[in-house]
PDB file of C-alpha atoms in Angstrom:
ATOM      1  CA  UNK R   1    -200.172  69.787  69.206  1.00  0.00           C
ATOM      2  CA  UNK R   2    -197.200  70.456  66.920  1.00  0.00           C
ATOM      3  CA  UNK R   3    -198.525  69.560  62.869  1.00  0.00           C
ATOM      4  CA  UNK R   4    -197.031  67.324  60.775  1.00  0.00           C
ATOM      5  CA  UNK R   5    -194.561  69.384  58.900  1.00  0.00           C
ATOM      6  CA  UNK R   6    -193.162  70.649  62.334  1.00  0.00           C
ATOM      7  CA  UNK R   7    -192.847  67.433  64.077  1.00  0.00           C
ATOM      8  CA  UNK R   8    -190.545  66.672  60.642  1.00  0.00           C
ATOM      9  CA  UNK R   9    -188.923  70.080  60.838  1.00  0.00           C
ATOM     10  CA  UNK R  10    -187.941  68.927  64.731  1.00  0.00           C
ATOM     11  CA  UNK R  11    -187.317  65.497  63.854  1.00  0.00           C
ATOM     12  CA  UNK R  12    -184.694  66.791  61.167  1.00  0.00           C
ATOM     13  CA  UNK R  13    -182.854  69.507  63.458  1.00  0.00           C
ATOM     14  CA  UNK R  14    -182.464  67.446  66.155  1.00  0.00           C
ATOM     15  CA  UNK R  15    -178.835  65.938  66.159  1.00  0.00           C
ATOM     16  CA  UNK R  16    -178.485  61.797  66.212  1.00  0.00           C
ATOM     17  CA  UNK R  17    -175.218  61.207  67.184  1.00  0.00           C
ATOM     18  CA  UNK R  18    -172.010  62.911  69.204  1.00  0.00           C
ATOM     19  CA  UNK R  19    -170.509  63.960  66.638  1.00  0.00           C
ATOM     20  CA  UNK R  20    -173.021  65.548  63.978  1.00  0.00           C
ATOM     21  CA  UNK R  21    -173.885  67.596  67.190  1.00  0.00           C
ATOM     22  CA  UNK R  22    -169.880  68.433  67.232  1.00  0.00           C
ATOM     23  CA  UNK R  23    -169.979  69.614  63.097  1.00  0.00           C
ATOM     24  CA  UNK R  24    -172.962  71.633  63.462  1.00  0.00           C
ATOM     25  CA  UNK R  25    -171.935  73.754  67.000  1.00  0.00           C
ATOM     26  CA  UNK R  26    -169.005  75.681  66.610  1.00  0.00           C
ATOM     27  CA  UNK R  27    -166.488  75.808  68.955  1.00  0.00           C
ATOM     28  CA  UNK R  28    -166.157  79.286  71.566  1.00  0.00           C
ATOM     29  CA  UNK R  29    -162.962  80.657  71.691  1.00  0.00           C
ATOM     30  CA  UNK R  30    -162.413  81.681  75.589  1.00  0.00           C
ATOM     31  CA  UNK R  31    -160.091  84.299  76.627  1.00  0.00           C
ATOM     32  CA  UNK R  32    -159.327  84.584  80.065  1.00  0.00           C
ATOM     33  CA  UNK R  33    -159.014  87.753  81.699  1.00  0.00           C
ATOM     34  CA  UNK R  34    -155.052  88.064  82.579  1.00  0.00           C
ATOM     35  CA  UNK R  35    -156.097  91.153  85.139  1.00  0.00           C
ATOM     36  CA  UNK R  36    -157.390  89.064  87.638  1.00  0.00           C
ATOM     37  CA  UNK R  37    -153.628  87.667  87.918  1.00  0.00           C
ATOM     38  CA  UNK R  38    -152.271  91.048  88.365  1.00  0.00           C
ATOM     39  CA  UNK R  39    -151.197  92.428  91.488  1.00  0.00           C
ATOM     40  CA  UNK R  40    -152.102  96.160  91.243  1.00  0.00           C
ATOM     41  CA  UNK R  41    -155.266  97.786  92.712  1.00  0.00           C
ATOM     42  CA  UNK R  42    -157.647  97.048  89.866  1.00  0.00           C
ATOM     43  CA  UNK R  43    -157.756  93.401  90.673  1.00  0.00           C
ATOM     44  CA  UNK R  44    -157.716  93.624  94.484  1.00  0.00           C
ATOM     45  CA  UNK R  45    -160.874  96.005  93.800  1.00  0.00           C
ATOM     46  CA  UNK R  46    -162.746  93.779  91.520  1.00  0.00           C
ATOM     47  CA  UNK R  47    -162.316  90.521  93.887  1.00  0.00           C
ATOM     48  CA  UNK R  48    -163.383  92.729  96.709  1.00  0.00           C
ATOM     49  CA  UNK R  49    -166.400  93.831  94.479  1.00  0.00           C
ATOM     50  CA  UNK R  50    -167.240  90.495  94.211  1.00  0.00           C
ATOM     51  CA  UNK R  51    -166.812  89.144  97.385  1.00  0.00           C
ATOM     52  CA  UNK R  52    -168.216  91.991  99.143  1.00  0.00           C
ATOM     53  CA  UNK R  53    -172.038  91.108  97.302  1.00  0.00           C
ATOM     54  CA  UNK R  54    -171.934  87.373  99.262  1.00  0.00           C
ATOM     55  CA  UNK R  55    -174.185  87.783 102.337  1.00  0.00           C
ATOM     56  CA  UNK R  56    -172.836  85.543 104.817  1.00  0.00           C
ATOM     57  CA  UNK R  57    -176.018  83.710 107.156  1.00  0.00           C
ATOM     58  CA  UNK R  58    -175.929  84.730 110.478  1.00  0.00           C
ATOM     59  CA  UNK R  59    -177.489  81.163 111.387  1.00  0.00           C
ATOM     60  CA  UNK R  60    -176.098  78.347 109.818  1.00  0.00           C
ATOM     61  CA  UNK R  61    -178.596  75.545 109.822  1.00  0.00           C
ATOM     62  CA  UNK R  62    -176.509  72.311 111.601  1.00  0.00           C
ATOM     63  CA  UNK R  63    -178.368  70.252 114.508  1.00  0.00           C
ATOM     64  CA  UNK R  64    -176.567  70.381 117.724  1.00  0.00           C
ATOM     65  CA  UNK R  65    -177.732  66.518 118.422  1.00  0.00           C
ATOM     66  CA  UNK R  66    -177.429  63.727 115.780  1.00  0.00           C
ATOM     67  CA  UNK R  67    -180.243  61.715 116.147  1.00  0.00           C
ATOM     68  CA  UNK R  68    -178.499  57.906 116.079  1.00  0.00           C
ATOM     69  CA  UNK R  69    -181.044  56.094 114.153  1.00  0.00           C
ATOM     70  CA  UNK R  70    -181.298  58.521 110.974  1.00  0.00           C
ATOM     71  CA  UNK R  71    -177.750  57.182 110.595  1.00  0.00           C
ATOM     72  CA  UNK R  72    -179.266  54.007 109.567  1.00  0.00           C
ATOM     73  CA  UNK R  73    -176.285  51.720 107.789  1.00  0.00           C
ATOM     74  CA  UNK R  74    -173.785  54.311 108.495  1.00  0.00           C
ATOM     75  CA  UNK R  75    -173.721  52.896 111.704  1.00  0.00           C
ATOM     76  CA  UNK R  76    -170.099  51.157 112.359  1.00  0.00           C
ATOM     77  CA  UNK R  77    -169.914  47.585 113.565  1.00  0.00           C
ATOM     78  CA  UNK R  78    -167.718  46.563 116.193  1.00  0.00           C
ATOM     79  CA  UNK R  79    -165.587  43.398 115.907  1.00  0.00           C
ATOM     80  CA  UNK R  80    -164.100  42.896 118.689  1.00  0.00           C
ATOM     81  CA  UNK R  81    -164.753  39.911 120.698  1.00  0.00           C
ATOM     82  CA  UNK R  82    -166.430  40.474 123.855  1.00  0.00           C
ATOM     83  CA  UNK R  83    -164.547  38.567 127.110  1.00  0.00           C
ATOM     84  CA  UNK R  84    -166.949  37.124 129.588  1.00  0.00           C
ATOM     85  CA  UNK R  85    -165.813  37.759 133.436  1.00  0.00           C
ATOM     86  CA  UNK R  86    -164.963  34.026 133.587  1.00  0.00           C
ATOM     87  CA  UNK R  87    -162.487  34.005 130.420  1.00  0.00           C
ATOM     88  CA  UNK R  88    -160.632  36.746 132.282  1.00  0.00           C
ATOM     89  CA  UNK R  89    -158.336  35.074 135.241  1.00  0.00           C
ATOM     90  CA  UNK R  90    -158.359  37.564 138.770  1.00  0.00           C
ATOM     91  CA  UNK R  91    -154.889  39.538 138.919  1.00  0.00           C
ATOM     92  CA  UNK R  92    -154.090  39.298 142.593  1.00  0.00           C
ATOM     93  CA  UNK R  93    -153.323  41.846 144.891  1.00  0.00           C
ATOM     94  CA  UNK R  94    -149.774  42.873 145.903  1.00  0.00           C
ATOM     95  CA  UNK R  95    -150.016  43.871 149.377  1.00  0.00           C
ATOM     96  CA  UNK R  96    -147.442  46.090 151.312  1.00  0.00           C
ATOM     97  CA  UNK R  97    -146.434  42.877 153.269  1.00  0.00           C
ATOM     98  CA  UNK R  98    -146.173  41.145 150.071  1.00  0.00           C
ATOM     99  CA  UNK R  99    -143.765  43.559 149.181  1.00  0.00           C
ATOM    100  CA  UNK R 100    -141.409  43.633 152.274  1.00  0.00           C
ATOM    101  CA  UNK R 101    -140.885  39.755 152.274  1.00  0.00           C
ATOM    102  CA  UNK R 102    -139.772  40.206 148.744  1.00  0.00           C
ATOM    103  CA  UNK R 103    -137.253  42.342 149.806  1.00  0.00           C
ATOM    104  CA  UNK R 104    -135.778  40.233 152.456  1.00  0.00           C
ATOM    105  CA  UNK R 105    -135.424  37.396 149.494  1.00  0.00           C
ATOM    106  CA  UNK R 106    -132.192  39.260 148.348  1.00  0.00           C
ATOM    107  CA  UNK R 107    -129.165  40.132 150.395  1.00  0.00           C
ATOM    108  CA  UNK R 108    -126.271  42.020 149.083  1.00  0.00           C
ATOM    109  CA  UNK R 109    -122.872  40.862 149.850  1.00  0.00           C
ATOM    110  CA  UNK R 110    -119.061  41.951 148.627  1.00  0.00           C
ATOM    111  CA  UNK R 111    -116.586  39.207 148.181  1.00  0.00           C
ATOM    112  CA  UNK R 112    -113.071  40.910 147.797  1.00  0.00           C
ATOM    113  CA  UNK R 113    -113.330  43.808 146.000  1.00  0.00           C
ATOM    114  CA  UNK R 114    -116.631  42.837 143.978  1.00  0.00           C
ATOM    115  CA  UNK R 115    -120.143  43.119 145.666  1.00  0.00           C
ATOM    116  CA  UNK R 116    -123.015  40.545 144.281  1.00  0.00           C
ATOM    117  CA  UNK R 117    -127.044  39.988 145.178  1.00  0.00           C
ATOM    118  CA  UNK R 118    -127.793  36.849 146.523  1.00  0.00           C
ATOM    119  CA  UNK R 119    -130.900  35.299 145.607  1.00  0.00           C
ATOM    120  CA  UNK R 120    -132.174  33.820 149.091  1.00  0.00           C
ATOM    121  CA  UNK R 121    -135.058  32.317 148.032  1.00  0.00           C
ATOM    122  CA  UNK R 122    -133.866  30.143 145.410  1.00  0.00           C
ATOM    123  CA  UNK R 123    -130.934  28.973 147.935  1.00  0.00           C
ATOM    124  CA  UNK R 124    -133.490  28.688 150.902  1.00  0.00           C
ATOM    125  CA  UNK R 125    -133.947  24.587 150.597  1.00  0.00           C
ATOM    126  CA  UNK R 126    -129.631  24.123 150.323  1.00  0.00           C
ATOM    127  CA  UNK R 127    -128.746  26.511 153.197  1.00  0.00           C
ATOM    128  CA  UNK R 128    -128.287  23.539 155.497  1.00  0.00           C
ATOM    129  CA  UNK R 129    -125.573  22.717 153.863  1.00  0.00           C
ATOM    130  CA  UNK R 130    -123.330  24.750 155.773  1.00  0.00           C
ATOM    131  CA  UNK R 131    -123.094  24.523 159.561  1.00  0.00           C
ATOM    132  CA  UNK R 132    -121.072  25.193 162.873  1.00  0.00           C
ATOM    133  CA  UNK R 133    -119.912  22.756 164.545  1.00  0.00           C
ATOM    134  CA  UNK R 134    -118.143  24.413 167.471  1.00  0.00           C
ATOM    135  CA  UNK R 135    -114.337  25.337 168.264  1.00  0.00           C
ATOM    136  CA  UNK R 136    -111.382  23.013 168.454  1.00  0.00           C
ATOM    137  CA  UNK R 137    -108.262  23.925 170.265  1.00  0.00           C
ATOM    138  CA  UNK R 138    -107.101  26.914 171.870  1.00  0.00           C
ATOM    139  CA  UNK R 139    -108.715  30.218 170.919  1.00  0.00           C
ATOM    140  CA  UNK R 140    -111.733  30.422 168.422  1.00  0.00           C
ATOM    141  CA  UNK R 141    -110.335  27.743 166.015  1.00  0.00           C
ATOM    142  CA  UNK R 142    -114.127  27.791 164.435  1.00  0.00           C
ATOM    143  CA  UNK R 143    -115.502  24.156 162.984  1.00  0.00           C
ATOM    144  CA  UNK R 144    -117.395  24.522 159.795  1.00  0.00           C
ATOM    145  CA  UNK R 145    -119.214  21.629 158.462  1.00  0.00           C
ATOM    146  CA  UNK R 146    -120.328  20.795 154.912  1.00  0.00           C
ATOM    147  CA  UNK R 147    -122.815  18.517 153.789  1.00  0.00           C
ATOM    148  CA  UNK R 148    -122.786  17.282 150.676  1.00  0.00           C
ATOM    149  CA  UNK R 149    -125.885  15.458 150.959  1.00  0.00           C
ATOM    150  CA  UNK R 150    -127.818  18.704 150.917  1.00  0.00           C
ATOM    151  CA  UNK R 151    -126.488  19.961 147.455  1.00  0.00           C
ATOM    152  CA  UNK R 152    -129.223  20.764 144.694  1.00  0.00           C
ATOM    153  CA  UNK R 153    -129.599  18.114 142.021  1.00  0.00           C
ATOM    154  CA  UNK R 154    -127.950  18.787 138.967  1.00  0.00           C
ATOM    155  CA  UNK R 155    -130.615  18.049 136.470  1.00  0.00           C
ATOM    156  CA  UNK R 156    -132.490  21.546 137.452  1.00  0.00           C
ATOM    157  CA  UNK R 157    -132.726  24.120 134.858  1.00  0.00           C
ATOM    158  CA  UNK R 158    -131.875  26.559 136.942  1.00  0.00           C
ATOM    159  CA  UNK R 159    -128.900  24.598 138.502  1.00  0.00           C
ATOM    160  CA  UNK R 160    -125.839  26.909 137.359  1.00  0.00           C
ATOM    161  CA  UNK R 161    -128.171  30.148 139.080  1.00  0.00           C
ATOM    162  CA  UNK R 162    -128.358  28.112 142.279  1.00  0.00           C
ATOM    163  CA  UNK R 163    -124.956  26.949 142.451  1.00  0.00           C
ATOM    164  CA  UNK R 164    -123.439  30.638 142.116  1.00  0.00           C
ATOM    165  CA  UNK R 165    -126.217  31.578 145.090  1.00  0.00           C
ATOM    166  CA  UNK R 166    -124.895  29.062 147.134  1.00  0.00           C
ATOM    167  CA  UNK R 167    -121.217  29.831 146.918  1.00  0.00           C
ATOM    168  CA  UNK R 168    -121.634  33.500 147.403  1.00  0.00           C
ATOM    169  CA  UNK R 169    -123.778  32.483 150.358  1.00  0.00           C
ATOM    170  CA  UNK R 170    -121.519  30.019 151.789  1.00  0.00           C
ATOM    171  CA  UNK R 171    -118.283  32.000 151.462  1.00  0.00           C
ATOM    172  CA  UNK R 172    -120.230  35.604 152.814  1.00  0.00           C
ATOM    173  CA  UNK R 173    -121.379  32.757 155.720  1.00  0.00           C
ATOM    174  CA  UNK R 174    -117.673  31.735 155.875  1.00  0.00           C
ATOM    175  CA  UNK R 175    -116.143  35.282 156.596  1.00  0.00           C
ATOM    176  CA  UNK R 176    -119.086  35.959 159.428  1.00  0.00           C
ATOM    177  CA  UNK R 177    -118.294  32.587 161.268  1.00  0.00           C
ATOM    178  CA  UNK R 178    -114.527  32.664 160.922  1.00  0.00           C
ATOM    179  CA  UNK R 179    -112.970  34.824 163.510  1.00  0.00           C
ATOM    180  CA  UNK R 180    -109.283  33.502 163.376  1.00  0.00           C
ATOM    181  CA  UNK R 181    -107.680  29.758 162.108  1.00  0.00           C
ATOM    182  CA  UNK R 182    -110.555  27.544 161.200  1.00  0.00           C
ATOM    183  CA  UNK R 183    -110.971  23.886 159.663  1.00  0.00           C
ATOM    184  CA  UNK R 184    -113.768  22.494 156.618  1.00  0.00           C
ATOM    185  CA  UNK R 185    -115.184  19.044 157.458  1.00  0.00           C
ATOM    186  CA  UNK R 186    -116.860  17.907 154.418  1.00  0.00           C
ATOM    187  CA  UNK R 187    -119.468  15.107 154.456  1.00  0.00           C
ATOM    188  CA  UNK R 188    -119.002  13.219 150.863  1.00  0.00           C
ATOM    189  CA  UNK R 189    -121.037  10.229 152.152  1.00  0.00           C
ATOM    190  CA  UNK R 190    -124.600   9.922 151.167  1.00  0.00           C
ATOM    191  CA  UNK R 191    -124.315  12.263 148.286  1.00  0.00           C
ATOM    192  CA  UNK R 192    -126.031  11.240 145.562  1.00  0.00           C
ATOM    193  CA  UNK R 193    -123.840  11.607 141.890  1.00  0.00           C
ATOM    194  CA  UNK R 194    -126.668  13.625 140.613  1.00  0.00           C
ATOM    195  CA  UNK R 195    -126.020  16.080 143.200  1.00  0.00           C
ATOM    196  CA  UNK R 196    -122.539  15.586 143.316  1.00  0.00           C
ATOM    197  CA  UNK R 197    -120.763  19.172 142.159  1.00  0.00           C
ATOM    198  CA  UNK R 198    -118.965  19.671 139.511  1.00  0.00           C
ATOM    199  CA  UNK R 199    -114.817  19.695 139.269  1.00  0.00           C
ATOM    200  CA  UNK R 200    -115.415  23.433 137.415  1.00  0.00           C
ATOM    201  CA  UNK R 201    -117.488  24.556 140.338  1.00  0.00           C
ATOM    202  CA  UNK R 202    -115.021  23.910 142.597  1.00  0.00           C
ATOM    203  CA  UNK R 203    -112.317  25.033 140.653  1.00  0.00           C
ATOM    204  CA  UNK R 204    -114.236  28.250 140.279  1.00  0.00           C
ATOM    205  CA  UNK R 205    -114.506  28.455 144.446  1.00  0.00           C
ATOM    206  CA  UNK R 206    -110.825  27.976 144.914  1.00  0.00           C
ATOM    207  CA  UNK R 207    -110.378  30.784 143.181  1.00  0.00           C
ATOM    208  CA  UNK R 208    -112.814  33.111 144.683  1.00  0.00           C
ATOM    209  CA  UNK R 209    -112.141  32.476 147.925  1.00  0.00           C
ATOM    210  CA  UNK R 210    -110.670  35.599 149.748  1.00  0.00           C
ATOM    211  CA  UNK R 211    -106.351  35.040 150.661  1.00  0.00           C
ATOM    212  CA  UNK R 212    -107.519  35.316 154.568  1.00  0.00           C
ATOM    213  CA  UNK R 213    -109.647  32.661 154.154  1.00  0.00           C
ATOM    214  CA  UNK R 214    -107.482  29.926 152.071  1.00  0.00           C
ATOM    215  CA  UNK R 215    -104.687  31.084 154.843  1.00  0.00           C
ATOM    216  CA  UNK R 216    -106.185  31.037 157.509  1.00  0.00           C
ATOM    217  CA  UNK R 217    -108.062  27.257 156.934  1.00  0.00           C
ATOM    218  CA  UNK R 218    -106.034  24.668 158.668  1.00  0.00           C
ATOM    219  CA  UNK R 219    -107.456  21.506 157.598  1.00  0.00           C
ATOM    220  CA  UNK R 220    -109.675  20.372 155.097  1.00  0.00           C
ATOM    221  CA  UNK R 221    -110.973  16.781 156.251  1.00  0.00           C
ATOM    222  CA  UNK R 222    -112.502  14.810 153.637  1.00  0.00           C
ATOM    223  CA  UNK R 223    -115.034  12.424 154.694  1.00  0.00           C
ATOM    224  CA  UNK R 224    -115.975   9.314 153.494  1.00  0.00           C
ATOM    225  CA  UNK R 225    -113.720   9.568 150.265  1.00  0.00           C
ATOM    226  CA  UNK R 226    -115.057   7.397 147.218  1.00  0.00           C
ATOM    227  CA  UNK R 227    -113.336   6.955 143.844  1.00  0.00           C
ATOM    228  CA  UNK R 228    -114.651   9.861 142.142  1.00  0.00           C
ATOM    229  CA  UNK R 229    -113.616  12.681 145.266  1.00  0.00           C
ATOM    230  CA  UNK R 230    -110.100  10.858 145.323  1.00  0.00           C
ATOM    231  CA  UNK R 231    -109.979  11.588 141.868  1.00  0.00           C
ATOM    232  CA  UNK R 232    -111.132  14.682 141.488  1.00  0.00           C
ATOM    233  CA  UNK R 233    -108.859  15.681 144.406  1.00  0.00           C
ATOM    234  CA  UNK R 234    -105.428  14.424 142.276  1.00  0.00           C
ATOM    235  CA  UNK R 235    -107.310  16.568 139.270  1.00  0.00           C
ATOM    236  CA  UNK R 236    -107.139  19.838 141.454  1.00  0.00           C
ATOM    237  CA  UNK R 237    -103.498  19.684 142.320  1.00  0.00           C
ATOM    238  CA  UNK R 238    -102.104  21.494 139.372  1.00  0.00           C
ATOM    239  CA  UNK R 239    -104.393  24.706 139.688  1.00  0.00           C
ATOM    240  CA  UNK R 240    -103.964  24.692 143.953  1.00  0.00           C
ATOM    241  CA  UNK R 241    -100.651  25.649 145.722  1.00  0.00           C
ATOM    242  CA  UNK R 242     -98.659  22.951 147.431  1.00  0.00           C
ATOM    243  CA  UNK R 243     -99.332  24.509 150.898  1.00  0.00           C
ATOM    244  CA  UNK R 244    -103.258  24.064 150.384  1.00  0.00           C
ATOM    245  CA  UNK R 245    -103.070  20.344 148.994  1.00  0.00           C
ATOM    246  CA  UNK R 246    -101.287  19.613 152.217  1.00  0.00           C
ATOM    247  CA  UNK R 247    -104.005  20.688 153.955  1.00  0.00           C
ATOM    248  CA  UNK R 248    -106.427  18.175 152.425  1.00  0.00           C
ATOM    249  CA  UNK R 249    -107.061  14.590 154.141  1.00  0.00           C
ATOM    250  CA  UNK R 250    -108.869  11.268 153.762  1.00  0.00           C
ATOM    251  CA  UNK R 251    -110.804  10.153 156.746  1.00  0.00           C
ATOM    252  CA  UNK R 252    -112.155   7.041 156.308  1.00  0.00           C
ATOM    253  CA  UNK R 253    -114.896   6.924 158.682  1.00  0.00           C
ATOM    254  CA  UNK R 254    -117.012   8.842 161.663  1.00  0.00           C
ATOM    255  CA  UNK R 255    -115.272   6.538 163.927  1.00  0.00           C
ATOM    256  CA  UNK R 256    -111.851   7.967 162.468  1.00  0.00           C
ATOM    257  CA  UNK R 257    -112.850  11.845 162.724  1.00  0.00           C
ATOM    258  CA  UNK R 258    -113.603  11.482 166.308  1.00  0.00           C
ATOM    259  CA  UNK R 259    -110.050  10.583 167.035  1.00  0.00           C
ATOM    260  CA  UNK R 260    -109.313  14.085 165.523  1.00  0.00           C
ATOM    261  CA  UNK R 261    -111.549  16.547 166.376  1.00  0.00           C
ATOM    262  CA  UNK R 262    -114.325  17.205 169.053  1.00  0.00           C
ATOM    263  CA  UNK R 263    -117.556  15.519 168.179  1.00  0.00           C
ATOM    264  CA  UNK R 264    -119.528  17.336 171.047  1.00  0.00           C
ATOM    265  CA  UNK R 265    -120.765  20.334 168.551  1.00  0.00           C
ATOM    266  CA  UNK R 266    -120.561  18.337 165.142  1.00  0.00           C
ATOM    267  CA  UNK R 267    -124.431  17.623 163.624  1.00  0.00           C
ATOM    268  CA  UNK R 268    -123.977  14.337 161.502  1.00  0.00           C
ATOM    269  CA  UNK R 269    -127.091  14.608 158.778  1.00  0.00           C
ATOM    270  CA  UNK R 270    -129.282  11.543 159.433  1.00  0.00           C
ATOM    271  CA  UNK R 271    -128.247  10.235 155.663  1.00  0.00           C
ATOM    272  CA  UNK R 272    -124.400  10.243 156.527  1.00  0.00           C
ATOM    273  CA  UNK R 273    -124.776   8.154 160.231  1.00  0.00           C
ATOM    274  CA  UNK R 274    -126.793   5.722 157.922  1.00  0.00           C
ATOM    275  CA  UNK R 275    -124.214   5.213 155.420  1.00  0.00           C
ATOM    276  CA  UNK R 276    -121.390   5.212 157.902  1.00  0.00           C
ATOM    277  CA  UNK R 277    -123.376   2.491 159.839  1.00  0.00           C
ATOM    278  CA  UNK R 278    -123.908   0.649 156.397  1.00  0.00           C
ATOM    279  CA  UNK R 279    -120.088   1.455 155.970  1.00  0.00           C
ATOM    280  CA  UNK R 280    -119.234  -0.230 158.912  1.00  0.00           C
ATOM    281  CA  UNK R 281    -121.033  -2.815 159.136  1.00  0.00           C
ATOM    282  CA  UNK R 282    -119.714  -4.502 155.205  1.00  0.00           C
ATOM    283  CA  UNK R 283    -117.645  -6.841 155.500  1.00  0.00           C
ATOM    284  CA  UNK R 284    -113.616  -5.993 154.019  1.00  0.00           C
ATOM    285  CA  UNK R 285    -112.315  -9.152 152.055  1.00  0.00           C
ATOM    286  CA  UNK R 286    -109.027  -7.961 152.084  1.00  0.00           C
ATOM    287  CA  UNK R 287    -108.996  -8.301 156.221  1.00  0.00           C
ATOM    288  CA  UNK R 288    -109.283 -11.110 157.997  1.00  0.00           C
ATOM    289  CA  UNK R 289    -112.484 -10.706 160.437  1.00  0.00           C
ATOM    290  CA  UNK R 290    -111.253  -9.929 164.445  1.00  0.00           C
ATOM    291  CA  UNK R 291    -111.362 -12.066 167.229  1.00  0.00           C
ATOM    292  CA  UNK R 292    -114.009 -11.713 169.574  1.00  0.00           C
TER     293      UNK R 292
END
């Protein structure tokens, strides 16, 4: 128990605020000791001295396991959403077979001096558009046939990709089939105008086609002619030579192409016989009907 006059004594001495505690300690000077920054033997033997007194543990004291649940809240929490087996769609398989009939989809061709991939696949559906229909004359005077009827339709997406197929396709098809002098029968009937092609399309083929090829064709019989062929034929004249556009004809009907070529060989689509039947059968104002 401290008396009264202490407890004052304390009570005086003891400071009440920052900064009578400030005026009654002095401040300490404090010199540092420049040797240590020295690099002579005197300071490389005093920070030895020093260091030299540390014992270093031979054990140090850290767990080899950390025991998960003393982590407590340090634990990290994981976000991410967890995907059920039926959010997640099946990949399937791509088998060795799988693999070899994608190959055969593509078929690499040269054209002239240039060599393109044709996409066979995309193309598959339109290959009957090109045919044989046997020999005429002499020799192997070869009879290709063209159906227009069998075109793609214009409104695809993809309808510029699978027009370039087909004309690689058909003129590669052209150069195996034609041996020698050869002649293009092309089916205009039954082709609907959304499938008809277009005048920069077959600009575009005219141009591609090989010299031995646009030499060697003899004829180039247009069946079934309507409006728009007959104009799109007087539109092609300035761009083709004046040997070629003597090559092209009208033929009016089947009737009419039998009287110039062999019919034995040529496949008529079932769509063209109709509308050469439908052909024949309307009436021609401008004629007089025949006598029995």
């Amino acid at each position: 128990m401290l008396s009264e006059g202490g407890s004052e004594k304390t009570m005086a001495e003891r400071p009440q605020t920052l900064s009578t505690y400030s005026r009654t300690k002095g401040k300490r000077k404090i010199v540092p000791d420049v040797g240590l920054l020295d690099d002579d033997e005197s300071s490389d033997s005093y920070l030895r001295a020093s260091t030299d007194d540390v014992e270093t543990p031979d054990d140090l004291d850290i767990p080899d396991d950390i025991d998960e649940n003393a982590l407590g809240e340090l634990e990290w929490e994981n976000d991410t959403p967890v995907r059920t087996p039926d959010d997640c769609e099946p990949i399937e398989e791509y088998s060795e077979e799988e693999e070899r009939n994608d190959a055969r989809h593509w078929k690499t061709v040269r054209l002239g001096d240039r060599q393109f991939r044709i996409d066979l696949k995309v193309i598959e559906p339109y290959k009957k558009v090109l045919s044989h229909g046997g020999y005429y004359g002499d020799g192997l005077n070869a009879i290709i046939l063209f159906s227009g009827c069998y075109l793609p339709d214009r409104r695809r997406k993809d309808y510029h990709y699978v027009m370039d197929n087909l004309f690689y396709y058909v003129v590669h098809t052209l150069e195996q089939l034609v041996a020698e002098d050869y002649m293009i029968i092309y089916f205009h009937g039954a082709t609907p105008k959304k499938q008809m092609p277009s005048f920069s399309w077959m600009k575009k083929c005219y141009q591609m086609i090989d010299r031995r090829l646009r030499k060697n064709l003899k004829a180039l019989l247009l069946v079934h002619p309507t409006i728009w062929l007959k104009t799109i034929v007087m539109m092609t004249r300035p761009f083709i030579s004046s040997k070629f556009s003597a090559k092209l004809r009208f033929v009016r009907t089947l009737d009419d192409l039998a009287r110039l070529v062999p019919m034995e060989y040529v496949y008529v689509p079932d769509q063209v016989q109709a509308y050469d039947d439908h052909l024949m059968n309307r009436p021609n104002p401008s004629k007089p009907p025949s006598s029995p």
